[in-house]
Amino acid sequence: MNYEAVYKRSIQDRDAFWHEQAARIEWHKPHEQVCDHSSPPFTKWFAGGQTNLCHNAVDRHVPHRPDQPALIFVSTETGTEQIISYGQLFVEVQRMAAILRNMGVGKGDRVLIYMPMIPQAVIAMLATVRLGAIHSVVFGGFASHSLASRIDDARPKVVVSADAGSRGGKVIAYKPLLDEALTLSQHKVEHVLMVNRGLVPCVMVPNRDVDYASVRQDVLDAIVPCEWVDATHPSYTLYTSGTTGKPKGVQRDTGGYAVALAASMDHIYCGKPGETFFCASDIGWVVGHSYIVYGPLLTGMSTIIYEGLPIRPDAAIWWLLVEKYQVNVMFSAPTAIRVLRKQDPQCLKRHNLSSLKHLFLAGEPLDEPTARWIGDAIGKPIVDNYWQTETGWPILSLARGIDPSAQPRLGSPGVPMLGYQVKLLDDLTGEELTQPNQKGVLTIEGPLPPGCMQTVWGDDERFVKTYWRSFKNKEVYNTFDWGIRDEDGYYFILGRTDDVINVAGHRLGTREIEEAVSSHSAVAEVAVVGVADEVKGQVARAFVVPRDASRVADEPGRRALEAEIMQTVDRQLGAVARPARVYFVNVLPKTRSGKLLRRAIQAVCEGRETGDLTTIEDPSALQQLQDAVKH
Ligand code: ATP
Ligand code: MG
């Protein structure tokens, strides 16, 4: 099939297109209207229809594939492997739903899930939506004040948690963090359901904390039917990564999300019923919600839940799992591939990867050297995909499920996915940029397709004010990313809109400069930020993690490499883009989802307060920057 034609139809004949897509899931009651956009920018997809996410992810598959693995749990942290078939998942989800129901959880109530990557976390998500309740998954291991603010925002009836998670062999006790968060929060939680893995001793609070294993014994035969909810009923809330500031609470619907994910599995990820999906993310992020849990299960695939690092016991672990479980589709982030790239290349050759069709990467710009390296190493198509917590599924990628001959273009996440009316706008005038190779703000004309955010949880006004602009009587959604489209319609993401550097009147994306810097063979990773400068307005500064630290062990070494990197940028982009300084560090500050915290780097360079850092992975990374800058 021809991508252009299908895409065009998804825009021009929108309702007919999505009406057909709706048949991918089962409905209790069919919709009366495909798209109700009568009160923009709000959109109601499949209004009048009723369905249930858990029914579509679990119940509906049980007659067809009772013994097929639904969840394949692998923990290299605890040395555990466990397979849960669709038949078993059906039983376990009802047990969990019965426990939650006994705690008073019903339609519209919130259940906060603060858990490591274990099957019970997924079971808790499914059980929540089964009851028509709304889950709010908070990344396990977040500090107590981050957790407390999310508890206050979601106001959950129940928190589901576990004694501990583990990362790189280090056990992280969750319960003390949760206890502290529950003291800090204004909202009072009635019940805490604890999954005790036996990793650390756990002090249970009487009349509040309940041990999952023991209450499960009381509900072994539980039958808990799915609560049919309106297509527009919220299924969950989830926070953005906090890369640009305070995280935003995204609210997602039920029917539109199910339809969009089922369609994306077919059109983009080429995942088929009975196949195996391995998404090496975390359920605390949107990628985990959509492509560890719901996307694969809605499709009747087996999904791998992996607790562990990509390099433990060694850098072959992912590929070992691909071979062992015959993984067909894999999904990860560029940051993880950069980690692998620093390891022994032989690790990628040890296993038979013949089952694997594609490797998808998302979350951050995929630079050319990284894409090329992993593509050569595993010999599979590497498909970038660009999206946001807000959208729930890709905005830009390749629709290889529609046109298998679509070829990835290095450096570009691809073309608009079905239903997304992507436009580049001039950030000053708001005019649409229709010519190729013009830089602008990436926006989406409303209505957003199914699966995208409904609103900011509890704050419609913030939703409208944050994301939407009215332009020539059209409502456009701002991605806050800065991009460019080439002659063939491929988009390139140049960075966040607040990362655009203005050097003496030239507007440059940090991403462009980073691409140039990282093309130098000594560079493992780089972050470029714009820093206020009295003469030029702004100048670029680069922070580089060298592939080999010994090259920058002394001042002459640092100076020499700095000069080489500057020359590389001069050659590729011209002297305007040349970083005023190149600093060398061992680690860059990132969010826990692996995104560069450029705004924190910029703040350090300009001697300002770093702002909300609740989602930072390693606070010591900032100290290193400070030292490098002072040097
Ligand atoms: P916050 O909105 O709280 O500041 P965040 O934007 O990092 O955090 P996410 O929703 O997790 O939160 O990330 C979406 C953003 O990640 C996109 O807007 C874009 O900047 C970046 N991104 C995601 N995928 C890609 C990709 N394939 N290429 C380039 N950038 C990407
Ligand atoms: Mg964002």
CSV table of N, CA, C and O in Angstrom, one decimal, residues 1-13 17 397-400 402-406 409 414-420 485-491:
chain,number,residue,atom,x,y,z
A,1,MET,N,0.8,-1.2,0.0
A,1,MET,CA,0.0,0.0,0.0
A,1,MET,C,0.9,1.2,0.0
A,1,MET,O,2.0,1.2,0.4
A,2,ASN,N,0.3,2.3,-0.3
A,2,ASN,CA,1.0,3.6,-0.5
A,2,ASN,C,0.7,4.4,0.8
A,2,ASN,O,-0.4,4.8,1.1
A,3,TYR,N,1.8,4.8,1.4
A,3,TYR,CA,1.7,5.6,2.7
A,3,TYR,C,1.0,6.9,2.4
A,3,TYR,O,0.1,7.3,3.1
A,4,GLU,N,1.4,7.6,1.3
A,4,GLU,CA,0.8,8.9,1.0
A,4,GLU,C,-0.7,8.9,1.0
A,4,GLU,O,-1.4,9.7,1.5
A,5,ALA,N,-1.2,7.9,0.3
A,5,ALA,CA,-2.7,7.8,0.1
A,5,ALA,C,-3.4,7.5,1.4
A,5,ALA,O,-4.4,8.2,1.7
A,6,VAL,N,-2.8,6.6,2.2
A,6,VAL,CA,-3.5,6.3,3.5
A,6,VAL,C,-3.4,7.5,4.4
A,6,VAL,O,-4.4,7.8,5.1
A,7,TYR,N,-2.2,8.1,4.4
A,7,TYR,CA,-2.1,9.3,5.3
A,7,TYR,C,-3.1,10.4,4.9
A,7,TYR,O,-3.8,10.9,5.7
A,8,LYS,N,-3.2,10.7,3.6
A,8,LYS,CA,-4.1,11.7,3.1
A,8,LYS,C,-5.5,11.4,3.5
A,8,LYS,O,-6.3,12.3,4.0
A,9,ARG,N,-5.9,10.1,3.4
A,9,ARG,CA,-7.2,9.7,3.8
A,9,ARG,C,-7.5,10.0,5.3
A,9,ARG,O,-8.5,10.4,5.7
A,10,SER,N,-6.4,9.7,6.1
A,10,SER,CA,-6.6,9.8,7.5
A,10,SER,C,-6.9,11.3,7.9
A,10,SER,O,-7.4,11.6,9.0
A,11,ILE,N,-6.5,12.2,7.0
A,11,ILE,CA,-6.7,13.6,7.3
A,11,ILE,C,-8.0,14.1,6.6
A,11,ILE,O,-8.9,14.7,7.2
A,12,GLN,N,-8.1,13.8,5.3
A,12,GLN,CA,-9.2,14.3,4.5
A,12,GLN,C,-10.5,13.6,4.8
A,12,GLN,O,-11.6,14.2,4.6
A,13,ASP,N,-10.4,12.3,5.1
A,13,ASP,CA,-11.6,11.5,5.3
A,13,ASP,C,-11.5,10.9,6.7
A,13,ASP,O,-11.7,9.7,7.0
A,17,PHE,N,-11.9,7.0,8.2
A,17,PHE,CA,-10.7,6.3,8.5
A,17,PHE,C,-10.7,5.8,9.9
A,17,PHE,O,-10.5,4.6,10.1
A,397,SER,N,7.3,8.9,12.3
A,397,SER,CA,8.0,7.7,12.2
A,397,SER,C,7.9,7.2,10.8
A,397,SER,O,7.7,8.0,9.8
A,398,LEU,N,8.1,5.9,10.6
A,398,LEU,CA,7.8,5.3,9.3
A,398,LEU,C,6.7,4.3,9.4
A,398,LEU,O,6.6,3.6,10.4
A,399,ALA,N,5.7,4.3,8.4
A,399,ALA,CA,4.6,3.4,8.5
A,399,ALA,C,5.0,2.2,7.7
A,399,ALA,O,4.4,1.9,6.6
A,400,ARG,N,5.9,1.4,8.2
A,400,ARG,CA,6.4,0.2,7.4
A,400,ARG,C,5.4,-0.9,7.4
A,400,ARG,O,5.5,-1.8,6.7
A,402,ILE,N,2.4,-0.3,6.6
A,402,ILE,CA,1.6,0.0,5.4
A,402,ILE,C,2.5,-0.1,4.1
A,402,ILE,O,2.0,-0.7,3.2
A,403,ASP,N,3.7,0.4,4.2
A,403,ASP,CA,4.6,0.4,3.1
A,403,ASP,C,5.9,-0.2,3.6
A,403,ASP,O,6.8,0.6,4.0
A,404,PRO,N,6.1,-1.5,3.4
A,404,PRO,CA,7.3,-2.1,4.0
A,404,PRO,C,8.6,-1.6,3.3
A,404,PRO,O,9.7,-1.8,3.8
A,405,SER,N,8.4,-0.9,2.2
A,405,SER,CA,9.6,-0.4,1.5
A,405,SER,C,10.1,0.9,2.0
A,405,SER,O,11.1,1.4,1.5
A,406,ALA,N,9.3,1.5,2.9
A,406,ALA,CA,9.7,2.8,3.4
A,406,ALA,C,11.1,2.7,4.1
A,406,ALA,O,11.3,1.9,4.9
A,409,ARG,N,15.6,7.4,7.1
A,409,ARG,CA,16.6,8.4,6.6
A,409,ARG,C,17.4,8.8,7.8
A,409,ARG,O,16.8,9.3,8.8
A,414,GLY,N,11.3,10.6,10.6
A,414,GLY,CA,10.4,10.2,9.5
A,414,GLY,C,9.4,11.2,9.1
A,414,GLY,O,9.6,12.4,9.2
A,415,VAL,N,8.2,10.6,8.8
A,415,VAL,CA,7.1,11.4,8.3
A,415,VAL,C,5.9,11.3,9.2
A,415,VAL,O,5.9,10.5,10.1
A,416,PRO,N,4.9,12.2,9.0
A,416,PRO,CA,3.8,12.2,9.9
A,416,PRO,C,3.0,10.9,9.9
A,416,PRO,O,2.8,10.3,8.9
A,417,MET,N,2.6,10.5,11.1
A,417,MET,CA,1.9,9.2,11.2
A,417,MET,C,0.4,9.6,11.0
A,417,MET,O,0.0,10.7,11.1
A,418,LEU,N,-0.4,8.5,10.9
A,418,LEU,CA,-1.8,8.7,10.4
A,418,LEU,C,-2.6,9.6,11.4
A,418,LEU,O,-2.6,9.3,12.6
A,419,GLY,N,-3.2,10.6,10.9
A,419,GLY,CA,-4.1,11.4,11.7
A,419,GLY,C,-3.4,12.6,12.2
A,419,GLY,O,-4.1,13.5,12.7
A,420,TYR,N,-2.1,12.7,12.1
A,420,TYR,CA,-1.4,13.9,12.7
A,420,TYR,C,-1.2,14.9,11.5
A,420,TYR,O,-0.4,14.7,10.6
A,485,ARG,N,11.7,20.4,7.6
A,485,ARG,CA,11.2,19.3,6.7
A,485,ARG,C,12.0,19.4,5.4
A,485,ARG,O,12.2,20.5,4.9
A,486,ASP,N,12.5,18.2,4.9
A,486,ASP,CA,13.3,18.3,3.7
A,486,ASP,C,12.3,18.2,2.4
A,486,ASP,O,11.1,18.1,2.5
A,487,GLU,N,13.0,18.2,1.2
A,487,GLU,CA,12.2,18.2,0.0
A,487,GLU,C,11.3,17.0,-0.1
A,487,GLU,O,10.2,17.0,-0.8
A,488,ASP,N,11.6,15.9,0.5
A,488,ASP,CA,10.8,14.6,0.4
A,488,ASP,C,9.8,14.5,1.5
A,488,ASP,O,9.2,13.4,1.6
A,489,GLY,N,9.7,15.5,2.3
A,489,GLY,CA,8.7,15.4,3.4
A,489,GLY,C,9.2,14.8,4.7
A,489,GLY,O,8.4,14.6,5.6
A,490,TYR,N,10.5,14.5,4.8
A,490,TYR,CA,11.0,13.9,6.0
A,490,TYR,C,11.3,15.1,7.0
A,490,TYR,O,11.8,16.1,6.6
A,491,TYR,N,10.9,14.9,8.2
A,491,TYR,CA,11.2,15.9,9.3
A,491,TYR,C,12.4,15.6,10.0
A,491,TYR,O,12.8,14.4,10.2
